[in-house]
Amino acid sequence: MGFTEWGMSLGGLGFLLLGMAMMTDGLKAAAGDSLHRILERSTQTRMRALFTGFSITAIVQSSSAVIVATLGFTNAGILRLKQAAWVVFGSNVGTTMTAWIVALVGLKIRVDIVALPLIGIGMLMKLFLRSERAPHIGVALAGFGILFFGLGMLRDAFENIAQIIPVEQLAAFGGWGILLGVVAGALLTAIIQSSSAALAIILTASVTGVFSPLLGASLVIGANLGTTSTSLLATVGATPNAKRLALVHVGEKLFTGAIALILLLPMWWLADFIAAQTGGNISTALAMYHTLFNVLGVALMWVFADRLLRQVEHWVKQPELSSEKPRYLDDTVLQVPVMGVAALHSELKRVYKQLLRRGRGVLQLEEEASAPQDDVNTSVLMGKIEDFAQKLGRSQLQGASELFLNLNWALQECRELRQNINDLRSKDVGLIEKALDDDLRKLLAAIMGSGQLKALSEETRSSILYRIKDCRKSRRRELLQGLESGLLEPAEVTRLLNIVAMWEESARRIIRIAGVLYPPEVEVQATA
């Protein structure tokens, strides 16, 4: 194999990766925000989540893009772990569409008849059509053409590759050769960061007789295992939610890979039989094997998914409510501003719950009497939220700008509420008990829990504030009467009135923040 053949191999690989990137980017851009809306709304049951993952991956031709987006939604609290897991399982099946395109079309066409016209038509659409989606569809078509062009170059180059890289000799090692094939497939996918591209290379090499059928099947298993590298890379510095989903993805692939190796011969015989019945060749059989592998994964997860999810949740713990570490904020959700706003919303709820817990502690409520006091420095978490909000503010907040501004306002209100509650915590407990009468204490207790606030209508919230104001006025009259009768000292009355006023101000802030975080009528889909 000379320099020309090596050059064709590298050039074909470059065209393959370039075409795949253009195809994926064009299809994602043409679909726009609808993909994210589908992910958000069509995952209520595991069957719907499975179909959603399959269909979106089939549309954008990239399981990695779908999985990374799903990681972002999980981070933001929009998708629960179970919903996200089934989207990923469906995405695994959806990625088989690329293998079928390559096997049935890409390796059987004449480049000059199909690929080159696709490139020309696609670029003309991009240059001359001015509708919203047409230029992106043009890029995708050009990407398809470049992908097929690269496959043609690789197919020609692979005819001589066995002379230099004797991959077929691995079959002589029996089981060890199969394992080496799995490792080679996984490394190939991890290096080029695309299981679809890796499978395209494997299918292209197969038609030139470079390796035996079983070795090809082991390479397919390895390519499926290697796709987990994208999930693992996306979780570097990510939240526990993202790490949990990545571990679910890795666990599912490893479990399916182990079962597929045990069933290697019967699965290959079935794939080869189906391909033979339809007049296919080895590339068709490998595409069928790839499909059977991922369908097997779904079948296994249908039985074992709950156990896997429980184990992953045991391994990766969420930060406690009182933890200063963000639970929802990381760079993955910044890639889609809508997800970033949802993550900001969910993280602010954590701060709010911490502050309400402190308020209950100051009130010495019965249910909080045995609970340890929350002494976490909430300003640290709010500082991290503020930094995240600044980064998010530089993005195009299409359709989410109003909520983003409201959340920033709520963050500042949380800072003021924290100061109010900390000032109250510094007061003598006996003085606080003396300042509040039973009616005022009961009204304050009614708004010191996020669950209680969510259940209250806007009218009820306003009514509570109005009654707190009346109680403050009534308490003021009582304290002034005590001063006039000589039962209380002026300095003591001043301190008691100050405490009552601080509680009223805190109550107003609590209700205002709840209006943003827990709207009484329109609930946002973020983790409560």
Phi, psi and omega in degrees: 000116185268189182297324181298316180294319177297320178297320177295321179297312180294318179295318178297319177297318179298315178296321179299311181292320178296315179297319180294320179295315178297318180297313181294312181298318180295317180292320178296317180293322179293324179286330178065213183286353182298328178298317181291324178294321179296315179301320184288324191256342190248041183227026186291324178243163182292329177293317178293320178295320178298312180294323179297313178300319179296310187292319180294319179295321177296329180285310186269353177057039178203105176291327180299316180297319180292318182294318179296319177297320179295321175302317179297317179295325178292317176304315185287351181083007180285320178250137171284163184302318182295318177299312182297322181300317182287333171297317179295318179298320177293324178297325177299320178289323181297330182290346178292341180299324179298317180298321179291323177299316181295312185291319186269336184239306189300324183265004183236006182256160170270125186304318185289338182273322187247306189297310184296317175299323178300319179297314181295313180298317181299315181289326175296321176298318180295321185282324192247343179267136187245009177288172186293319187257334187303315179300323179290322176296323176299317177299318179297317178297316177298323177297318176302314181299315179295323176300312180295324178297316178295322178298320178297317178296317179296320180299318178292320182289325184289348180297334181249001189291333181297338179291330183257319180244092186285067181298328183297335181293341177300330181297334180291343181272005177063233182299322179295324178295322177296315180297320177296325176297319178298315180297318181297317179296319179294317179296319179300315179293319181295324182289313184268357176056040177200111177292327179296316178294320179298318179293324177299319178295316181297315180295321179295318179294328185295324184287346178265003177076024183292323183221166181286162181302314182294325176294322176298320178296321178293325176295323177296317177300314180298320179297323177293322177292322183293338182292343177291343180298327178297316179297316183294320179294324182290344183264001179297118182074013184270177181280166177302327178302313181293320179296322177298313182294321178298320178294323175299316179299313180296315180299318180297316181292317180296317180296313179296320179298319179295316179294321180295324177294319178297321182261025187303309183295307181296324178293321179292318179302318179295315180297318181292322179296314180297317180297320181295322180295335180259008178076023181273171178250197183295327179293323176294319179296320178292323176297320177294321178297319177300319178294314180299322179301312184284328173294322175301319179300317179295318180298318179294319181290333177299331180265319191250001186300316183299319177296318179297317180297317178297320180294317180295319178295330176288322181288316185249109183272144172283147172301141176297161178306324183272005181285146177276354181278135177297144178260333187240347189263124166199180187290338182295325182282345177290340182294332177236106186307324180299319177293322179297319179295319178296321178295318177300317179301311183295321181291323177296326177298324178298314179299316182300316180295323177298316181293321177295323177299317177299318179299319178296324178295319179296322180286349182056046179293151186300319183288343180260359187298323183266357182276141178295144180292140181273103183253020180293140178283092183294341179294332178295312179295320179294327176296320178293322177296319180296319177298317179297318181297324178295318177295317181295326181295342178278354181270169175277103186271065183293118177078358183232009185294322181294314178296321179300315179296318178297322179291323176295321177295318179297326177298317178294322176297322178297323177297316179293320178297319178301317180296317178301312184292322178296323177296320179293324179295333181282349181281158176293135183300319180296324179293321178295316179297325180287328183288329186258133172270176185298319181297314181294321179297317180296320179295318177295320179298330182292341182244015183262020176220135182296323178296321177295317182295320181298328183280350184269137175285167179298322180296318180294319179299314179297322180296320179297317179298319180297320180290325176297319178298317178297318179296322178296318179295317180296318180294325178297316180297319180297317181292322178294323176296322177295324178293316182293327181277355179084006179282337182234148176276150179304317181297321181292319178299318179299316180295318181294318178296323178297320179294316179299318179295322179295321177293321178295317179296319177299319180298319179298317180293320179300316181291319180296317180295319179300328179298332178270313185283326180230072180304134185292338183248309185256109180271133175272155183268082173221161185294128181287000000 
